[in-house]
Amino acid sequence: MSQPFEPPKTGLFETLWNAQSGQCALCGEPMPASRFAVAHASVWKKQRPTFDHIIPRAAGGPDTPANLQLAHAHCNKRKGKSQAGSVGRDRT
Ligand SMILES: [Zn+2]
């Protein structure tokens, strides 16, 4: 499973997007596919899909597709916070 090249971001995004049916890995709600799927830039900022490390990079998690999932920007942020303290309910 060695990867000499980082996979193209767009291809990886699509792979994860399709695997998750466009749903957030953390809260299960659908994510907007593009800025134009939402009414306002501020909504996009909170709800846009972001790459989330299943095993956090801080804990030695790699930057590989197997360790990445897509989550709302705000869910990703919230998870980062909760992991600093206690373990949440986000093991899937
Ligand atoms: Zn979410």
mmCIF file of N, CA and C and ligand atoms in Angstrom:
data_model
loop_
_atom_site.group_PDB
_atom_site.id
_atom_site.type_symbol
_atom_site.label_atom_id
_atom_site.label_comp_id
_atom_site.label_asym_id
_atom_site.label_seq_id
_atom_site.Cartn_x
_atom_site.Cartn_y
_atom_site.Cartn_z
ATOM 1 N N MET A 1 0.840 -1.211 0.000
ATOM 2 C CA MET A 1 0.000 0.000 0.000
ATOM 3 C C MET A 1 0.867 1.251 0.000
ATOM 4 N N SER A 2 1.973 1.227 -0.734
ATOM 5 C CA SER A 2 2.791 2.429 -0.783
ATOM 6 C C SER A 2 2.343 3.283 -1.962
ATOM 7 N N GLN A 3 2.283 4.561 -1.733
ATOM 8 C CA GLN A 3 1.849 5.465 -2.778
ATOM 9 C C GLN A 3 2.923 6.503 -3.023
ATOM 10 N N PRO A 4 3.627 6.370 -4.135
ATOM 11 C CA PRO A 4 4.694 7.329 -4.421
ATOM 12 C C PRO A 4 4.147 8.729 -4.651
ATOM 13 N N PHE A 5 2.927 8.811 -5.175
ATOM 14 C CA PHE A 5 2.362 10.126 -5.454
ATOM 15 C C PHE A 5 1.143 10.363 -4.595
ATOM 16 N N GLU A 6 0.954 11.579 -4.236
ATOM 17 C CA GLU A 6 -0.289 11.942 -3.565
ATOM 18 C C GLU A 6 -1.390 11.871 -4.614
ATOM 19 N N PRO A 7 -2.497 11.213 -4.306
ATOM 20 C CA PRO A 7 -3.563 11.149 -5.318
ATOM 21 C C PRO A 7 -4.102 12.543 -5.592
ATOM 22 N N PRO A 8 -4.547 12.788 -6.803
ATOM 23 C CA PRO A 8 -5.110 14.109 -7.103
ATOM 24 C C PRO A 8 -6.265 14.395 -6.172
ATOM 25 N N LYS A 9 -6.289 15.575 -5.607
ATOM 26 C CA LYS A 9 -7.304 15.925 -4.618
ATOM 27 C C LYS A 9 -8.716 15.726 -5.169
ATOM 28 N N THR A 10 -8.914 16.118 -6.413
ATOM 29 C CA THR A 10 -10.266 16.051 -6.951
ATOM 30 C C THR A 10 -10.719 14.601 -7.066
ATOM 31 N N GLY A 11 -9.830 13.706 -7.531
ATOM 32 C CA GLY A 11 -10.202 12.301 -7.662
ATOM 33 C C GLY A 11 -10.513 11.687 -6.319
ATOM 34 N N LEU A 12 -9.688 12.009 -5.337
ATOM 35 C CA LEU A 12 -9.910 11.496 -3.990
ATOM 36 C C LEU A 12 -11.227 12.018 -3.435
ATOM 37 N N PHE A 13 -11.450 13.292 -3.662
ATOM 38 C CA PHE A 13 -12.698 13.879 -3.194
ATOM 39 C C PHE A 13 -13.889 13.135 -3.772
ATOM 40 N N GLU A 14 -13.860 12.894 -5.077
ATOM 41 C CA GLU A 14 -14.987 12.211 -5.712
ATOM 42 C C GLU A 14 -15.163 10.792 -5.196
ATOM 43 N N THR A 15 -14.041 10.117 -4.992
ATOM 44 C CA THR A 15 -14.107 8.745 -4.473
ATOM 45 C C THR A 15 -14.798 8.723 -3.115
ATOM 46 N N LEU A 16 -14.363 9.623 -2.231
ATOM 47 C CA LEU A 16 -14.945 9.665 -0.892
ATOM 48 C C LEU A 16 -16.400 10.132 -0.956
ATOM 49 N N TRP A 17 -16.624 11.120 -1.795
ATOM 50 C CA TRP A 17 -17.978 11.670 -1.935
ATOM 51 C C TRP A 17 -18.951 10.567 -2.360
ATOM 52 N N ASN A 18 -18.549 9.793 -3.352
ATOM 53 C CA ASN A 18 -19.416 8.722 -3.831
ATOM 54 C C ASN A 18 -19.575 7.623 -2.777
ATOM 55 N N ALA A 19 -18.499 7.302 -2.078
ATOM 56 C CA ALA A 19 -18.560 6.255 -1.062
ATOM 57 C C ALA A 19 -19.501 6.657 0.073
ATOM 58 N N GLN A 20 -19.563 7.940 0.360
ATOM 59 C CA GLN A 20 -20.401 8.426 1.465
ATOM 60 C C GLN A 20 -21.745 8.957 0.976
ATOM 61 N N SER A 21 -22.014 8.840 -0.310
ATOM 62 C CA SER A 21 -23.249 9.364 -0.902
ATOM 63 C C SER A 21 -23.452 10.837 -0.573
ATOM 64 N N GLY A 22 -22.373 11.572 -0.484
ATOM 65 C CA GLY A 22 -22.483 13.005 -0.240
ATOM 66 C C GLY A 22 -22.887 13.361 1.172
ATOM 67 N N GLN A 23 -22.800 12.367 2.087
ATOM 68 C CA GLN A 23 -23.213 12.635 3.468
ATOM 69 C C GLN A 23 -22.008 12.793 4.381
ATOM 70 N N CYS A 24 -22.181 13.639 5.368
ATOM 71 C CA CYS A 24 -21.127 13.906 6.337
ATOM 72 C C CYS A 24 -20.809 12.633 7.138
ATOM 73 N N ALA A 25 -19.532 12.335 7.291
ATOM 74 C CA ALA A 25 -19.134 11.127 8.012
ATOM 75 C C ALA A 25 -19.360 11.271 9.514
ATOM 76 N N LEU A 26 -19.521 12.494 9.978
ATOM 77 C CA LEU A 26 -19.639 12.720 11.419
ATOM 78 C C LEU A 26 -21.084 12.861 11.880
ATOM 79 N N CYS A 27 -21.908 13.593 11.107
ATOM 80 C CA CYS A 27 -23.288 13.791 11.565
ATOM 81 C C CYS A 27 -24.306 13.096 10.664
ATOM 82 N N GLY A 28 -23.874 12.626 9.475
ATOM 83 C CA GLY A 28 -24.772 11.875 8.605
ATOM 84 C C GLY A 28 -25.694 12.736 7.756
ATOM 85 N N GLU A 29 -25.597 14.049 7.904
ATOM 86 C CA GLU A 29 -26.431 14.943 7.095
ATOM 87 C C GLU A 29 -25.774 15.152 5.736
ATOM 88 N N PRO A 30 -26.585 15.419 4.706
ATOM 89 C CA PRO A 30 -25.999 15.680 3.385
ATOM 90 C C PRO A 30 -25.160 16.954 3.367
ATOM 91 N N MET A 31 -24.119 16.933 2.555
ATOM 92 C CA MET A 31 -23.259 18.106 2.414
ATOM 93 C C MET A 31 -23.506 18.742 1.049
ATOM 94 N N PRO A 32 -23.370 20.053 0.955
ATOM 95 C CA PRO A 32 -23.513 20.696 -0.360
ATOM 96 C C PRO A 32 -22.342 20.307 -1.260
ATOM 97 N N ALA A 33 -22.646 19.992 -2.513
ATOM 98 C CA ALA A 33 -21.599 19.545 -3.435
ATOM 99 C C ALA A 33 -20.736 20.706 -3.908
ATOM 100 N N SER A 34 -21.318 21.887 -3.925
ATOM 101 C CA SER A 34 -20.543 23.039 -4.373
ATOM 102 C C SER A 34 -21.091 24.301 -3.729
ATOM 103 N N ARG A 35 -20.327 25.351 -3.867
ATOM 104 C CA ARG A 35 -20.732 26.644 -3.340
ATOM 105 C C ARG A 35 -22.115 27.041 -3.860
ATOM 106 N N PHE A 36 -22.438 26.588 -5.083
ATOM 107 C CA PHE A 36 -23.685 27.012 -5.708
ATOM 108 C C PHE A 36 -24.876 26.174 -5.264
ATOM 109 N N ALA A 37 -24.613 25.162 -4.423
ATOM 110 C CA ALA A 37 -25.703 24.355 -3.889
ATOM 111 C C ALA A 37 -26.312 25.020 -2.653
ATOM 112 N N VAL A 38 -25.669 26.054 -2.137
ATOM 113 C CA VAL A 38 -26.195 26.735 -0.959
ATOM 114 C C VAL A 38 -26.457 28.200 -1.270
ATOM 115 N N ALA A 39 -27.289 28.818 -0.442
ATOM 116 C CA ALA A 39 -27.760 30.166 -0.741
ATOM 117 C C ALA A 39 -26.703 31.230 -0.473
ATOM 118 N N HIS A 40 -25.840 30.981 0.476
ATOM 119 C CA HIS A 40 -24.952 32.062 0.897
ATOM 120 C C HIS A 40 -23.558 31.545 1.205
ATOM 121 N N ALA A 41 -22.578 32.370 0.997
ATOM 122 C CA ALA A 41 -21.183 31.971 1.227
ATOM 123 C C ALA A 41 -20.935 31.576 2.677
ATOM 124 N N SER A 42 -21.673 32.201 3.604
ATOM 125 C CA SER A 42 -21.469 31.878 5.020
ATOM 126 C C SER A 42 -21.963 30.473 5.336
ATOM 127 N N VAL A 43 -23.018 30.049 4.615
ATOM 128 C CA VAL A 43 -23.524 28.679 4.780
ATOM 129 C C VAL A 43 -22.503 27.696 4.219
ATOM 130 N N TRP A 44 -21.971 28.046 3.064
ATOM 131 C CA TRP A 44 -20.950 27.213 2.421
ATOM 132 C C TRP A 44 -19.749 27.029 3.346
ATOM 133 N N LYS A 45 -19.362 28.103 3.968
ATOM 134 C CA LYS A 45 -18.185 28.083 4.838
ATOM 135 C C LYS A 45 -18.346 27.063 5.963
ATOM 136 N N LYS A 46 -19.548 26.979 6.529
ATOM 137 C CA LYS A 46 -19.804 26.050 7.635
ATOM 138 C C LYS A 46 -20.062 24.638 7.143
ATOM 139 N N GLN A 47 -20.747 24.518 6.008
ATOM 140 C CA GLN A 47 -21.233 23.198 5.589
ATOM 141 C C GLN A 47 -20.409 22.565 4.488
ATOM 142 N N ARG A 48 -19.427 23.265 3.967
ATOM 143 C CA ARG A 48 -18.675 22.690 2.855
ATOM 144 C C ARG A 48 -17.985 21.402 3.293
ATOM 145 N N PRO A 49 -17.895 20.447 2.363
ATOM 146 C CA PRO A 49 -17.220 19.195 2.709
ATOM 147 C C PRO A 49 -15.718 19.421 2.872
ATOM 148 N N THR A 50 -15.159 18.851 3.921
ATOM 149 C CA THR A 50 -13.721 18.953 4.156
ATOM 150 C C THR A 50 -13.161 17.554 4.399
ATOM 151 N N PHE A 51 -11.877 17.402 4.169
ATOM 152 C CA PHE A 51 -11.220 16.137 4.465
ATOM 153 C C PHE A 51 -10.998 16.016 5.967
ATOM 154 N N ASP A 52 -11.464 14.915 6.522
ATOM 155 C CA ASP A 52 -11.280 14.665 7.946
ATOM 156 C C ASP A 52 -10.399 13.432 8.114
ATOM 157 N N HIS A 53 -9.413 13.512 8.975
ATOM 158 C CA HIS A 53 -8.580 12.349 9.260
ATOM 159 C C HIS A 53 -9.286 11.462 10.269
ATOM 160 N N ILE A 54 -9.489 10.186 9.913
ATOM 161 C CA ILE A 54 -10.160 9.257 10.827
ATOM 162 C C ILE A 54 -9.282 9.065 12.064
ATOM 163 N N ILE A 55 -8.017 8.753 11.831
ATOM 164 C CA ILE A 55 -7.030 8.822 12.914
ATOM 165 C C ILE A 55 -6.350 10.177 12.766
ATOM 166 N N PRO A 56 -6.479 11.039 13.768
ATOM 167 C CA PRO A 56 -5.946 12.402 13.624
ATOM 168 C C PRO A 56 -4.459 12.399 13.305
ATOM 169 N N ARG A 57 -4.042 13.388 12.530
ATOM 170 C CA ARG A 57 -2.628 13.486 12.199
ATOM 171 C C ARG A 57 -1.783 13.623 13.463
ATOM 172 N N ALA A 58 -2.364 14.285 14.450
ATOM 173 C CA ALA A 58 -1.653 14.467 15.718
ATOM 174 C C ALA A 58 -1.367 13.127 16.379
ATOM 175 N N ALA A 59 -2.209 12.115 16.081
ATOM 176 C CA ALA A 59 -2.022 10.786 16.668
ATOM 177 C C ALA A 59 -1.294 9.858 15.705
ATOM 178 N N GLY A 60 -0.687 10.429 14.666
ATOM 179 C CA GLY A 60 0.095 9.617 13.746
ATOM 180 C C GLY A 60 -0.686 9.090 12.563
ATOM 181 N N GLY A 61 -1.910 9.569 12.376
ATOM 182 C CA GLY A 61 -2.728 9.131 11.236
ATOM 183 C C GLY A 61 -2.123 9.597 9.925
ATOM 184 N N PRO A 62 -2.080 8.707 8.933
ATOM 185 C CA PRO A 62 -1.473 9.067 7.646
ATOM 186 C C PRO A 62 -2.413 9.872 6.757
ATOM 187 N N ASP A 63 -1.836 10.451 5.705
ATOM 188 C CA ASP A 63 -2.597 11.229 4.716
ATOM 189 C C ASP A 63 -3.060 10.347 3.567
ATOM 190 N N THR A 64 -3.506 9.154 3.863
ATOM 191 C CA THR A 64 -3.913 8.238 2.805
ATOM 192 C C THR A 64 -5.432 8.186 2.710
ATOM 193 N N PRO A 65 -5.955 7.814 1.536
ATOM 194 C CA PRO A 65 -7.418 7.759 1.373
ATOM 195 C C PRO A 65 -8.084 6.893 2.431
ATOM 196 N N ALA A 66 -7.420 5.824 2.857
ATOM 197 C CA ALA A 66 -8.032 4.936 3.848
ATOM 198 C C ALA A 66 -8.227 5.625 5.190
ATOM 199 N N ASN A 67 -7.468 6.682 5.432
ATOM 200 C CA ASN A 67 -7.589 7.387 6.706
ATOM 201 C C ASN A 67 -8.340 8.705 6.557
ATOM 202 N N LEU A 68 -8.961 8.906 5.382
ATOM 203 C CA LEU A 68 -9.653 10.165 5.168
ATOM 204 C C LEU A 68 -11.138 9.933 4.951
ATOM 205 N N GLN A 69 -11.927 10.857 5.400
ATOM 206 C CA GLN A 69 -13.359 10.848 5.135
ATOM 207 C C GLN A 69 -13.779 12.295 4.948
ATOM 208 N N LEU A 70 -14.991 12.483 4.435
ATOM 209 C CA LEU A 70 -15.480 13.842 4.230
ATOM 210 C C LEU A 70 -16.460 14.213 5.328
ATOM 211 N N ALA A 71 -16.322 15.419 5.827
ATOM 212 C CA ALA A 71 -17.224 15.905 6.867
ATOM 213 C C ALA A 71 -17.449 17.391 6.673
ATOM 214 N N HIS A 72 -18.613 17.882 7.116
ATOM 215 C CA HIS A 72 -18.872 19.318 7.135
ATOM 216 C C HIS A 72 -17.706 20.047 7.799
ATOM 217 N N ALA A 73 -17.401 21.224 7.326
ATOM 218 C CA ALA A 73 -16.332 22.002 7.937
ATOM 219 C C ALA A 73 -16.598 22.203 9.431
ATOM 220 N N HIS A 74 -17.854 22.480 9.799
ATOM 221 C CA HIS A 74 -18.145 22.757 11.212
ATOM 222 C C HIS A 74 -18.122 21.481 12.056
ATOM 223 N N CYS A 75 -18.484 20.338 11.448
ATOM 224 C CA CYS A 75 -18.417 19.073 12.190
ATOM 225 C C CYS A 75 -16.950 18.695 12.418
ATOM 226 N N ASN A 76 -16.145 18.901 11.404
ATOM 227 C CA ASN A 76 -14.720 18.614 11.472
ATOM 228 C C ASN A 76 -14.079 19.421 12.598
ATOM 229 N N LYS A 77 -14.452 20.678 12.673
ATOM 230 C CA LYS A 77 -13.899 21.574 13.678
ATOM 231 C C LYS A 77 -14.314 21.123 15.073
ATOM 232 N N ARG A 78 -15.595 20.771 15.197
ATOM 233 C CA ARG A 78 -16.132 20.343 16.487
ATOM 234 C C ARG A 78 -15.433 19.060 16.953
ATOM 235 N N LYS A 79 -15.225 18.136 15.993
ATOM 236 C CA LYS A 79 -14.570 16.882 16.332
ATOM 237 C C LYS A 79 -13.152 17.147 16.838
ATOM 238 N N GLY A 80 -12.461 18.030 16.137
ATOM 239 C CA GLY A 80 -11.093 18.367 16.534
ATOM 240 C C GLY A 80 -11.046 18.842 17.972
ATOM 241 N N LYS A 81 -12.046 19.628 18.335
ATOM 242 C CA LYS A 81 -12.106 20.150 19.694
ATOM 243 C C LYS A 81 -12.368 19.031 20.698
ATOM 244 N N SER A 82 -13.356 18.174 20.383
ATOM 245 C CA SER A 82 -13.740 17.148 21.351
ATOM 246 C C SER A 82 -12.622 16.122 21.530
ATOM 247 N N GLN A 83 -11.821 15.913 20.483
ATOM 248 C CA GLN A 83 -10.749 14.934 20.599
ATOM 249 C C GLN A 83 -9.615 15.425 21.473
ATOM 250 N N ALA A 84 -9.540 16.721 21.618
ATOM 251 C CA ALA A 84 -8.499 17.262 22.477
ATOM 252 C C ALA A 84 -8.773 16.849 23.925
ATOM 253 N N GLY A 85 -10.061 16.701 24.249
ATOM 254 C CA GLY A 85 -10.417 16.314 25.604
ATOM 255 C C GLY A 85 -10.776 14.850 25.673
ATOM 256 N N SER A 86 -12.071 14.556 25.713
ATOM 257 C CA SER A 86 -12.495 13.167 25.838
ATOM 258 C C SER A 86 -12.834 12.596 24.454
ATOM 259 N N VAL A 87 -12.950 11.294 24.413
ATOM 260 C CA VAL A 87 -13.311 10.637 23.160
ATOM 261 C C VAL A 87 -14.809 10.761 22.946
ATOM 262 N N GLY A 88 -15.200 11.201 21.752
ATOM 263 C CA GLY A 88 -16.607 11.416 21.445
ATOM 264 C C GLY A 88 -17.269 10.134 20.953
ATOM 265 N N ARG A 89 -18.355 10.330 20.196
ATOM 266 C CA ARG A 89 -19.104 9.195 19.687
ATOM 267 C C ARG A 89 -18.847 9.021 18.199
ATOM 268 N N ASP A 90 -17.706 9.505 17.744
ATOM 269 C CA ASP A 90 -17.525 9.565 16.306
ATOM 270 C C ASP A 90 -16.676 8.438 15.713
ATOM 271 N N ARG A 91 -16.549 7.338 16.422
ATOM 272 C CA ARG A 91 -15.887 6.168 15.815
ATOM 273 C C ARG A 91 -16.880 5.444 14.945
ATOM 274 N N THR A 92 -16.576 5.351 13.659
ATOM 275 C CA THR A 92 -17.537 4.678 12.792
ATOM 276 C C THR A 92 -16.932 3.417 12.209
HETATM 277 ZN ZN ZN B 1 -21.736 17.071 9.533
#
